[in-house]
Amino acid sequence: MNPVADKTKIESRLRCIGCGTIIDHADQNFRCGNCGDLFEVFFPSWADEASRKAAGIDAGALKKLWLSRRSSFLPKDTSGVWRFREMLPALNPGQEPITLREGNTPLYELPGCARAAGVDSLLAKHQGMNPTASFKDTGMTTAASFARQEGFRWVACASTGNTSASMAAYAARGGMRSLVLIPEGKISWGKLSQSLDYGAVTCQLRTDFDGCVRVLNEVVKRMPVYLLNSVNPYRLEGQKTAAIELLEQLAWQTPDHIMVPGGNLGNSSALGKALLEMKELGLSARLPKLSVIQAEGANPFVRSIREHGGKTLTPVEADTFATAIRIGNPASWKKALRAIQSTGGTVEQVGEVEIASAKAEIGADGVGCEPASAVTLAGLKRLVKQGFVNSRESVVLILTGHGLKDPEFTLKFHRGDLFTGTRDEKAARVLASQQRAPIVLDANVDSVIRTLQQFDQADSGR
Ligand code: F0G
Protein backbone atom coordinates (compact mmCIF):
# COMPACT_ATOMS: atom_id res chain seq x y z
CA MET A 1 0.00 0.00 0.00
CA ASN A 2 1.17 3.46 -0.81
CA PRO A 3 2.51 5.20 2.33
CA VAL A 4 1.00 8.49 1.18
CA ALA A 5 -2.37 6.76 1.20
CA ASP A 6 -2.24 8.14 4.73
CA LYS A 7 -4.06 11.27 3.73
CA THR A 8 -6.88 9.51 1.94
CA LYS A 9 -9.81 8.04 3.80
CA ILE A 10 -9.78 4.25 4.15
CA GLU A 11 -13.24 3.24 3.12
CA SER A 12 -15.06 1.29 5.78
CA ARG A 13 -18.72 0.60 6.38
CA LEU A 14 -20.84 -1.05 9.05
CA ARG A 15 -22.52 -4.42 8.47
CA CYS A 16 -25.04 -6.09 10.80
CA ILE A 17 -23.78 -9.52 11.91
CA GLY A 18 -27.39 -10.77 12.09
CA CYS A 19 -29.14 -9.72 8.89
CA GLY A 20 -26.28 -8.27 6.84
CA THR A 21 -27.76 -4.76 6.60
CA ILE A 22 -25.06 -2.31 5.52
CA ILE A 23 -25.04 1.25 6.84
CA ASP A 24 -22.62 4.13 7.25
CA HIS A 25 -23.96 5.61 10.44
CA ALA A 26 -25.29 3.64 13.40
CA ASP A 27 -27.96 4.68 15.90
CA GLN A 28 -26.73 5.67 19.34
CA ASN A 29 -27.24 2.16 20.75
CA PHE A 30 -25.16 0.61 17.92
CA ARG A 31 -27.91 -1.94 17.25
CA CYS A 32 -29.35 -2.83 13.86
CA GLY A 33 -32.69 -1.12 13.25
CA ASN A 34 -33.92 -4.23 11.37
CA CYS A 35 -32.99 -7.11 13.67
CA GLY A 36 -31.40 -5.62 16.80
CA ASP A 37 -28.06 -7.37 16.33
CA LEU A 38 -24.59 -5.78 16.46
CA PHE A 39 -22.62 -4.11 13.69
CA GLU A 40 -19.09 -4.80 12.61
CA VAL A 41 -16.75 -2.65 10.56
CA PHE A 42 -15.88 -4.02 7.14
CA PHE A 43 -13.67 -2.75 4.36
CA PRO A 44 -15.22 -3.09 0.88
CA SER A 45 -11.81 -2.85 -0.78
CA TRP A 46 -10.72 -6.07 0.97
CA ALA A 47 -13.66 -8.08 -0.35
CA ASP A 48 -11.77 -10.12 -2.95
CA GLU A 49 -8.41 -10.48 -4.63
CA ALA A 50 -9.29 -8.09 -7.48
CA SER A 51 -10.48 -5.28 -5.17
CA ARG A 52 -7.41 -5.74 -2.97
CA LYS A 53 -5.19 -5.41 -6.01
CA ALA A 54 -7.08 -2.36 -7.22
CA ALA A 55 -6.69 -0.76 -3.78
CA GLY A 56 -2.95 -1.47 -3.87
CA ILE A 57 -2.95 -3.61 -0.74
CA ASP A 58 0.36 -5.41 -0.48
CA ALA A 59 1.18 -7.39 2.67
CA GLY A 60 4.94 -7.02 2.36
CA ALA A 61 4.73 -3.25 1.85
CA LEU A 62 2.40 -2.89 4.84
CA LYS A 63 4.81 -4.77 7.12
CA LYS A 64 7.65 -2.50 6.05
CA LEU A 65 5.57 0.64 6.44
CA TRP A 66 4.49 -0.31 9.99
CA LEU A 67 8.05 -1.07 10.99
CA SER A 68 9.33 2.19 9.49
CA ARG A 69 6.88 4.14 11.67
CA ARG A 70 8.78 2.91 14.74
CA SER A 71 11.43 5.51 13.99
CA SER A 72 8.89 8.34 13.76
CA PHE A 73 7.97 10.66 16.63
CA LEU A 74 4.52 11.63 15.33
CA PRO A 75 1.83 10.82 17.94
CA LYS A 76 -0.11 8.61 15.53
CA ASP A 77 3.06 6.68 14.68
CA THR A 78 4.14 6.24 18.31
CA SER A 79 0.69 4.88 19.14
CA GLY A 80 0.82 1.10 18.87
CA VAL A 81 -2.74 1.25 17.56
CA TRP A 82 -2.61 3.98 14.91
CA ARG A 83 0.74 2.69 13.66
CA PHE A 84 -1.40 -0.02 12.05
CA ARG A 85 -3.95 2.49 10.71
CA GLU A 86 -4.27 0.80 7.31
CA MET A 87 -6.21 -1.91 9.24
CA LEU A 88 -8.52 0.64 10.89
CA PRO A 89 -11.43 2.83 9.80
CA ALA A 90 -10.02 6.27 9.07
CA LEU A 91 -10.87 9.52 10.71
CA ASN A 92 -11.83 12.41 8.44
CA PRO A 93 -8.92 14.31 6.90
CA GLY A 94 -7.57 16.83 9.37
CA GLN A 95 -8.85 14.91 12.44
CA GLU A 96 -6.11 13.74 14.79
CA PRO A 97 -6.72 10.70 17.03
CA ILE A 98 -6.98 11.01 20.80
CA THR A 99 -3.95 9.01 21.85
CA LEU A 100 -2.03 8.22 25.01
CA ARG A 101 0.52 6.19 22.99
CA GLU A 102 -1.40 3.00 23.71
CA GLY A 103 -0.39 -0.43 22.46
CA ASN A 104 3.34 -1.14 22.10
CA THR A 105 2.94 -3.79 24.79
CA PRO A 106 5.62 -6.35 25.63
CA LEU A 107 5.67 -10.03 24.84
CA TYR A 108 7.15 -11.93 27.79
CA GLU A 109 8.39 -15.47 28.21
CA LEU A 110 6.90 -17.26 31.21
CA PRO A 111 9.24 -20.20 31.94
CA GLY A 112 7.77 -21.11 35.35
CA CYS A 113 4.23 -20.99 34.01
CA ALA A 114 5.25 -23.11 31.02
CA ARG A 115 6.49 -25.80 33.42
CA ALA A 116 3.32 -25.54 35.50
CA ALA A 117 1.14 -25.89 32.42
CA GLY A 118 3.19 -28.66 30.85
CA VAL A 119 4.24 -26.87 27.66
CA ASP A 120 7.77 -26.39 26.37
CA SER A 121 7.49 -22.62 26.11
CA LEU A 122 4.88 -20.02 26.86
CA LEU A 123 4.51 -16.36 25.94
CA ALA A 124 2.33 -13.63 27.40
CA LYS A 125 1.26 -10.52 25.52
CA HIS A 126 0.80 -8.06 28.37
CA GLN A 127 -2.02 -5.70 27.50
CA GLY A 128 -1.95 -4.48 31.10
CA MET A 129 1.11 -2.43 30.06
CA ASN A 130 -1.13 0.15 28.40
CA PRO A 131 -1.52 3.77 29.60
CA THR A 132 -4.43 3.06 31.97
CA ALA A 133 -3.14 -0.46 32.62
CA SER A 134 -5.60 -2.56 30.65
CA PHE A 135 -6.23 -3.63 27.05
CA LYS A 136 -9.21 -1.28 26.89
CA ASP A 137 -6.97 1.62 25.83
CA THR A 138 -6.34 0.09 22.41
CA GLY A 139 -10.05 0.25 21.60
CA MET A 140 -10.73 3.47 23.43
CA THR A 141 -8.31 5.49 21.32
CA THR A 142 -10.27 4.61 18.18
CA ALA A 143 -13.83 4.84 19.52
CA ALA A 144 -13.23 8.02 21.55
CA SER A 145 -11.68 9.62 18.47
CA PHE A 146 -14.83 8.83 16.46
CA ALA A 147 -16.97 10.21 19.30
CA ARG A 148 -15.11 13.51 19.16
CA GLN A 149 -15.24 13.60 15.36
CA GLU A 150 -19.02 13.24 15.56
CA GLY A 151 -19.18 16.21 17.89
CA PHE A 152 -20.39 14.48 21.05
CA ARG A 153 -19.93 16.32 24.34
CA TRP A 154 -20.68 13.25 26.49
CA VAL A 155 -19.38 9.69 26.26
CA ALA A 156 -20.58 6.90 28.53
CA CYS A 157 -20.07 3.26 29.45
CA ALA A 158 -21.20 0.57 31.85
CA SER A 159 -18.18 -1.21 33.24
CA THR A 160 -16.59 -3.66 35.61
CA GLY A 161 -13.87 -1.03 36.05
CA ASN A 162 -11.34 -1.14 33.25
CA THR A 163 -13.47 0.24 30.42
CA SER A 164 -14.50 3.09 32.70
CA ALA A 165 -10.92 3.90 33.70
CA SER A 166 -9.87 3.92 30.07
CA MET A 167 -12.87 5.86 28.80
CA ALA A 168 -12.46 8.51 31.50
CA ALA A 169 -8.83 9.04 30.50
CA TYR A 170 -9.47 9.30 26.76
CA ALA A 171 -12.50 11.54 27.26
CA ALA A 172 -10.38 13.85 29.38
CA ARG A 173 -7.62 13.91 26.78
CA GLY A 174 -10.17 14.59 24.05
CA GLY A 175 -11.95 17.37 25.92
CA MET A 176 -15.19 15.42 26.41
CA ARG A 177 -17.28 14.72 29.52
CA SER A 178 -17.67 11.10 30.59
CA LEU A 179 -20.39 9.20 32.42
CA VAL A 180 -19.46 5.94 34.14
CA LEU A 181 -21.99 3.38 35.40
CA ILE A 182 -20.43 0.72 37.62
CA PRO A 183 -21.92 -1.89 39.93
CA GLU A 184 -21.66 -0.68 43.52
CA GLY A 185 -19.11 -2.59 45.60
CA LYS A 186 -18.24 -5.00 42.80
CA ILE A 187 -15.23 -3.39 41.18
CA SER A 188 -11.70 -2.94 42.49
CA TRP A 189 -10.80 0.29 44.27
CA GLY A 190 -7.86 0.88 41.95
CA LYS A 191 -10.13 1.03 38.91
CA LEU A 192 -12.70 3.19 40.65
CA SER A 193 -9.97 5.62 41.71
CA GLN A 194 -8.80 5.95 38.10
CA SER A 195 -12.15 7.08 36.78
CA LEU A 196 -12.41 9.65 39.61
CA ASP A 197 -8.93 10.93 38.88
CA TYR A 198 -9.65 11.37 35.17
CA GLY A 199 -12.72 13.42 36.01
CA ALA A 200 -15.56 11.09 35.04
CA VAL A 201 -19.03 11.49 36.50
CA THR A 202 -18.94 8.15 38.28
CA CYS A 203 -22.24 6.53 39.30
CA GLN A 204 -22.20 3.39 41.42
CA LEU A 205 -25.50 1.67 40.72
CA ARG A 206 -27.02 -0.81 43.15
CA THR A 207 -26.98 -3.64 40.63
CA ASP A 208 -24.48 -5.80 38.74
CA PHE A 209 -22.66 -5.06 35.44
CA ASP A 210 -25.56 -6.42 33.40
CA GLY A 211 -27.94 -4.11 35.28
CA CYS A 212 -25.67 -1.14 34.49
CA VAL A 213 -25.79 -2.05 30.79
CA ARG A 214 -29.59 -2.15 30.87
CA VAL A 215 -29.78 1.33 32.41
CA LEU A 216 -27.21 2.80 30.03
CA ASN A 217 -28.99 1.45 26.95
CA GLU A 218 -32.03 3.50 27.96
CA VAL A 219 -29.95 6.60 28.78
CA VAL A 220 -28.36 6.68 25.31
CA LYS A 221 -31.78 6.53 23.68
CA ARG A 222 -32.88 9.63 25.54
CA MET A 223 -29.75 11.75 25.80
CA PRO A 224 -27.08 12.81 23.27
CA VAL A 225 -24.49 10.50 24.76
CA TYR A 226 -21.98 8.44 22.78
CA LEU A 227 -21.87 4.79 23.90
CA LEU A 228 -18.35 3.46 24.48
CA ASN A 229 -19.09 -0.11 25.51
CA SER A 230 -17.74 -2.81 23.23
CA VAL A 231 -21.01 -3.01 21.27
CA ASN A 232 -19.43 0.05 19.65
CA PRO A 233 -17.68 -1.52 16.63
CA TYR A 234 -14.94 1.15 16.60
CA ARG A 235 -13.74 -0.14 19.99
CA LEU A 236 -13.13 -3.58 18.53
CA GLU A 237 -11.24 -2.15 15.56
CA GLY A 238 -8.63 -0.66 17.89
CA GLN A 239 -8.48 -3.80 19.98
CA LYS A 240 -7.62 -5.77 16.83
CA THR A 241 -4.17 -4.21 16.84
CA ALA A 242 -3.05 -6.36 19.79
CA ALA A 243 -3.15 -9.37 17.46
CA ILE A 244 -1.38 -7.48 14.65
CA GLU A 245 1.35 -6.26 16.99
CA LEU A 246 1.69 -9.78 18.41
CA LEU A 247 2.30 -11.29 14.98
CA GLU A 248 4.78 -8.54 14.15
CA GLN A 249 6.65 -9.34 17.39
CA LEU A 250 6.74 -12.99 16.32
CA ALA A 251 8.23 -12.03 12.93
CA TRP A 252 4.83 -12.92 11.41
CA GLN A 253 5.13 -16.54 12.53
CA THR A 254 1.69 -17.53 13.74
CA PRO A 255 1.54 -19.24 17.16
CA ASP A 256 -0.48 -22.44 17.48
CA HIS A 257 -2.76 -21.16 20.25
CA ILE A 258 -3.93 -17.88 21.77
CA MET A 259 -5.79 -17.88 25.10
CA VAL A 260 -7.97 -14.91 26.00
CA PRO A 261 -10.27 -14.24 28.98
CA GLY A 262 -13.97 -13.90 28.18
CA GLY A 263 -16.28 -11.38 29.84
CA ASN A 264 -18.47 -9.27 27.60
CA LEU A 265 -16.63 -11.06 24.74
CA GLY A 266 -15.56 -7.94 22.85
CA ASN A 267 -11.86 -8.66 23.09
CA SER A 268 -12.04 -12.24 21.81
CA SER A 269 -14.23 -10.94 18.95
CA ALA A 270 -11.68 -8.24 18.11
CA LEU A 271 -8.69 -10.58 18.20
CA GLY A 272 -10.54 -13.14 16.09
CA LYS A 273 -11.47 -10.48 13.53
CA ALA A 274 -7.84 -9.36 13.31
CA LEU A 275 -6.59 -12.93 12.83
CA LEU A 276 -9.06 -13.53 10.02
CA GLU A 277 -8.31 -10.21 8.35
CA MET A 278 -4.54 -10.75 8.53
CA LYS A 279 -4.98 -14.13 6.86
CA GLU A 280 -7.27 -12.62 4.22
CA LEU A 281 -4.76 -9.87 3.40
CA GLY A 282 -1.83 -12.29 3.25
CA LEU A 283 -0.13 -10.84 6.33
CA SER A 284 -0.15 -14.26 7.96
CA ALA A 285 -0.02 -17.70 6.43
CA ARG A 286 -2.30 -19.50 8.87
CA LEU A 287 -4.67 -19.02 11.77
CA PRO A 288 -3.82 -19.68 15.42
CA LYS A 289 -6.56 -21.40 17.44
CA LEU A 290 -8.19 -18.70 19.56
CA SER A 291 -9.67 -20.07 22.80
CA VAL A 292 -11.82 -18.18 25.29
CA ILE A 293 -11.53 -18.87 29.02
CA GLN A 294 -14.24 -17.89 31.52
CA ALA A 295 -14.56 -18.14 35.28
CA GLU A 296 -16.89 -20.99 36.32
CA GLY A 297 -19.05 -18.48 38.17
CA ALA A 298 -19.44 -16.29 35.07
CA ASN A 299 -19.62 -18.85 32.30
CA PRO A 300 -22.58 -18.06 30.01
CA PHE A 301 -20.50 -18.48 26.84
CA VAL A 302 -19.06 -21.83 27.87
CA ARG A 303 -22.59 -23.04 28.68
CA SER A 304 -23.97 -21.68 25.44
CA ILE A 305 -21.48 -23.75 23.47
CA ARG A 306 -21.61 -26.89 25.61
CA GLU A 307 -25.34 -26.95 26.22
CA HIS A 308 -26.79 -25.31 23.11
CA GLY A 309 -24.10 -25.78 20.47
CA GLY A 310 -23.68 -21.97 20.39
CA LYS A 311 -27.23 -21.49 19.03
CA THR A 312 -28.51 -19.47 21.97
CA LEU A 313 -27.04 -17.88 25.07
CA THR A 314 -28.88 -17.97 28.37
CA PRO A 315 -27.73 -15.22 30.75
CA VAL A 316 -26.43 -16.33 34.15
CA GLU A 317 -26.15 -14.59 37.51
CA ALA A 318 -22.41 -13.97 37.51
CA ASP A 319 -20.16 -14.29 40.53
CA THR A 320 -16.37 -14.48 40.65
CA PHE A 321 -13.46 -12.86 42.48
CA ALA A 322 -12.17 -11.93 39.01
CA THR A 323 -14.50 -8.92 39.06
CA ALA A 324 -13.44 -7.69 35.60
CA ILE A 325 -15.22 -10.68 34.03
CA ARG A 326 -18.19 -10.85 36.39
CA ILE A 327 -20.60 -10.67 33.46
CA GLY A 328 -23.69 -12.81 32.95
CA ASN A 329 -25.06 -11.59 29.63
CA PRO A 330 -22.18 -10.92 27.22
CA ALA A 331 -23.11 -8.59 24.36
CA SER A 332 -20.65 -9.86 21.76
CA TRP A 333 -21.14 -13.61 22.15
CA LYS A 334 -22.11 -14.20 18.52
CA LYS A 335 -18.98 -12.44 17.28
CA ALA A 336 -16.84 -14.41 19.74
CA LEU A 337 -18.49 -17.65 18.63
CA ARG A 338 -17.49 -16.92 15.05
CA ALA A 339 -13.94 -16.14 16.21
CA ILE A 340 -13.44 -19.45 17.96
CA GLN A 341 -15.24 -21.50 15.32
CA SER A 342 -13.40 -19.98 12.38
CA THR A 343 -10.01 -20.36 14.06
CA GLY A 344 -10.65 -23.86 15.44
CA GLY A 345 -10.37 -22.69 19.05
CA THR A 346 -12.45 -23.77 22.01
CA VAL A 347 -13.91 -22.58 25.32
CA GLU A 348 -12.98 -23.59 28.86
CA GLN A 349 -13.98 -22.56 32.35
CA VAL A 350 -11.87 -22.45 35.49
CA GLY A 351 -12.62 -22.34 39.22
CA GLU A 352 -11.70 -19.62 41.71
CA VAL A 353 -8.84 -21.57 43.31
CA GLU A 354 -7.39 -22.32 39.88
CA ILE A 355 -7.51 -18.61 39.00
CA ALA A 356 -5.80 -17.59 42.24
CA SER A 357 -3.09 -20.21 41.80
CA ALA A 358 -2.45 -19.21 38.18
CA LYS A 359 -2.20 -15.54 39.11
CA ALA A 360 0.46 -16.36 41.71
CA GLU A 361 2.35 -18.48 39.17
CA ILE A 362 2.39 -15.61 36.68
CA GLY A 363 3.56 -13.34 39.52
CA ALA A 364 6.33 -15.79 40.39
CA ASP A 365 7.64 -15.34 36.83
CA GLY A 366 8.00 -11.64 37.65
CA VAL A 367 4.93 -10.53 35.74
CA GLY A 368 1.93 -9.06 37.53
CA CYS A 369 -1.59 -9.33 36.19
CA GLU A 370 -5.08 -8.98 37.54
CA PRO A 371 -7.18 -12.06 38.37
CA ALA A 372 -9.26 -11.93 35.17
CA SER A 373 -6.07 -12.21 33.11
CA ALA A 374 -4.90 -15.27 35.02
CA VAL A 375 -7.83 -17.36 33.76
CA THR A 376 -5.77 -17.77 30.59
CA LEU A 377 -3.06 -19.79 32.34
CA ALA A 378 -5.60 -21.74 34.38
CA GLY A 379 -7.49 -22.54 31.18
CA LEU A 380 -4.31 -23.53 29.37
CA LYS A 381 -3.53 -26.06 32.09
CA ARG A 382 -6.91 -27.68 31.58
CA LEU A 383 -6.56 -27.68 27.80
CA VAL A 384 -3.12 -29.32 28.02
CA LYS A 385 -4.54 -32.05 30.29
CA GLN A 386 -7.38 -32.61 27.84
CA GLY A 387 -4.92 -32.89 24.95
CA PHE A 388 -6.38 -29.88 23.08
CA VAL A 389 -2.99 -28.19 23.46
CA ASN A 390 0.07 -30.29 22.77
CA SER A 391 3.18 -29.70 24.93
CA ARG A 392 5.30 -28.76 21.89
CA GLU A 393 2.82 -26.24 20.49
CA SER A 394 3.43 -22.50 20.82
CA VAL A 395 0.97 -20.69 23.07
CA VAL A 396 0.37 -17.01 23.79
CA LEU A 397 -1.66 -15.85 26.78
CA ILE A 398 -3.34 -12.45 26.49
CA LEU A 399 -2.89 -10.76 29.87
CA THR A 400 -5.57 -8.11 29.87
CA GLY A 401 -4.93 -6.08 33.02
CA HIS A 402 -2.03 -4.96 35.22
CA GLY A 403 -1.27 -6.54 38.60
CA LEU A 404 -1.83 -3.25 40.43
CA LYS A 405 -5.42 -3.05 39.23
CA ASP A 406 -6.55 -5.23 42.10
CA PRO A 407 -3.98 -5.30 44.93
CA GLU A 408 -6.67 -6.24 47.46
CA PHE A 409 -7.05 -9.65 45.81
CA THR A 410 -3.29 -10.18 45.87
CA LEU A 411 -2.91 -9.14 49.51
CA LYS A 412 -5.78 -11.36 50.64
CA PHE A 413 -4.31 -14.24 48.63
CA HIS A 414 -0.89 -13.97 50.26
CA ARG A 415 -2.31 -13.44 53.74
CA GLY A 416 -4.33 -16.59 53.23
CA ASP A 417 -7.78 -15.10 53.77
CA LEU A 418 -9.03 -14.74 50.19
CA PHE A 419 -11.26 -17.78 50.50
CA THR A 420 -12.16 -17.53 54.20
CA GLY A 421 -15.88 -18.18 54.63
CA THR A 422 -16.38 -19.18 50.99
CA ARG A 423 -17.27 -22.61 49.67
CA ASP A 424 -13.73 -22.91 48.31
CA GLU A 425 -12.14 -22.53 51.77
CA LYS A 426 -11.08 -26.17 52.03
CA ALA A 427 -9.96 -26.50 48.41
CA ALA A 428 -7.89 -23.34 48.80
CA ARG A 429 -5.51 -25.08 51.23
CA VAL A 430 -3.49 -26.21 48.22
CA LEU A 431 -2.47 -22.59 47.73
CA ALA A 432 -0.45 -22.46 50.97
CA SER A 433 2.88 -23.13 49.24
CA GLN A 434 2.33 -20.15 46.91
CA GLN A 435 1.46 -17.67 49.64
CA ARG A 436 4.08 -15.12 50.73
CA ALA A 437 2.55 -13.13 53.59
CA PRO A 438 4.57 -10.12 54.77
CA ILE A 439 6.68 -10.90 57.84
CA VAL A 440 6.46 -8.47 60.74
CA LEU A 441 9.71 -8.30 62.77
CA ASP A 442 11.31 -6.17 65.44
CA ALA A 443 13.71 -3.66 63.97
CA ASN A 444 16.92 -5.56 64.65
CA VAL A 445 19.57 -7.05 62.42
CA ASP A 446 19.52 -10.51 64.01
CA SER A 447 15.87 -11.17 63.36
CA VAL A 448 16.27 -10.16 59.71
CA ILE A 449 19.33 -12.41 59.32
CA ARG A 450 17.51 -15.29 61.02
CA THR A 451 14.66 -14.91 58.56
CA LEU A 452 17.07 -14.93 55.65
CA GLN A 453 18.69 -18.10 56.96
CA GLN A 454 15.35 -19.82 57.42
CA PHE A 455 14.50 -19.20 53.78
CA ASP A 456 17.96 -20.30 52.69
CA GLN A 457 17.52 -23.57 54.52
CA ALA A 458 14.09 -24.12 53.08
CA ASP A 459 15.44 -23.42 49.57
CA SER A 460 18.35 -25.85 49.95
CA GLY A 461 15.97 -28.55 51.20
CA ARG A 462 13.91 -28.38 48.01
N1 F0G B 1 -9.84 -8.91 31.37
C1 F0G B 1 -10.01 -7.72 31.95
C2 F0G B 1 -8.93 -7.21 32.84
C3 F0G B 1 -11.18 -6.97 31.74
O1 F0G B 1 -11.33 -5.78 32.30
C4 F0G B 1 -12.19 -7.52 30.90
C5 F0G B 1 -13.43 -6.78 30.66
C6 F0G B 1 -11.95 -8.76 30.31
C7 F0G B 1 -10.78 -9.42 30.57
C8 F0G B 1 -12.93 -9.38 29.40
O2 F0G B 1 -12.93 -8.78 28.15
O3 F0G B 1 -15.31 -8.12 28.09
O4 F0G B 1 -13.91 -8.04 26.05
O5 F0G B 1 -14.56 -10.23 27.03
N2 F0G B 1 -13.77 -5.73 31.26
C9 F0G B 1 -14.90 -4.88 30.93
C10 F0G B 1 -14.91 -3.60 31.68
C11 F0G B 1 -16.17 -5.53 30.68
O6 F0G B 1 -15.98 -2.99 31.86
O7 F0G B 1 -13.84 -3.15 32.09
P1 F0G B 1 -14.25 -8.80 27.26
CSV table of C-alpha atoms and ligand atoms in Angstrom, one decimal, residues 135-136 158-163 209 261-267 324-325 327 370 372 400-401, ligand 1:
chain,number,residue,atom,x,y,z
A,135,PHE,CA,-6.2,-3.6,27.1
A,136,LYS,CA,-9.2,-1.3,26.9
A,158,ALA,CA,-21.2,0.6,31.9
A,159,SER,CA,-18.2,-1.2,33.2
A,160,THR,CA,-16.6,-3.7,35.6
A,161,GLY,CA,-13.9,-1.0,36.1
A,162,ASN,CA,-11.3,-1.1,33.2
A,163,THR,CA,-13.5,0.2,30.4
A,209,PHE,CA,-22.7,-5.1,35.4
A,261,PRO,CA,-10.3,-14.2,29.0
A,262,GLY,CA,-14.0,-13.9,28.2
A,263,GLY,CA,-16.3,-11.4,29.8
A,264,ASN,CA,-18.5,-9.3,27.6
A,265,LEU,CA,-16.6,-11.1,24.7
A,266,GLY,CA,-15.6,-7.9,22.8
A,267,ASN,CA,-11.9,-8.7,23.1
A,324,ALA,CA,-13.4,-7.7,35.6
A,325,ILE,CA,-15.2,-10.7,34.0
A,327,ILE,CA,-20.6,-10.7,33.5
A,370,GLU,CA,-5.1,-9.0,37.5
A,372,ALA,CA,-9.3,-11.9,35.2
A,400,THR,CA,-5.6,-8.1,29.9
A,401,GLY,CA,-4.9,-6.1,33.0
B,1,F0G,N1,-9.8,-8.9,31.4
B,1,F0G,C1,-10.0,-7.7,32.0
B,1,F0G,C2,-8.9,-7.2,32.8
B,1,F0G,C3,-11.2,-7.0,31.7
B,1,F0G,O1,-11.3,-5.8,32.3
B,1,F0G,C4,-12.2,-7.5,30.9
B,1,F0G,C5,-13.4,-6.8,30.7
B,1,F0G,C6,-11.9,-8.8,30.3
B,1,F0G,C7,-10.8,-9.4,30.6
B,1,F0G,C8,-12.9,-9.4,29.4
B,1,F0G,O2,-12.9,-8.8,28.2
B,1,F0G,O3,-15.3,-8.1,28.1
B,1,F0G,O4,-13.9,-8.0,26.0
B,1,F0G,O5,-14.6,-10.2,27.0
B,1,F0G,N2,-13.8,-5.7,31.3
B,1,F0G,C9,-14.9,-4.9,30.9
B,1,F0G,C10,-14.9,-3.6,31.7
B,1,F0G,C11,-16.2,-5.5,30.7
B,1,F0G,O6,-16.0,-3.0,31.9
B,1,F0G,O7,-13.8,-3.1,32.1
B,1,F0G,P1,-14.2,-8.8,27.3
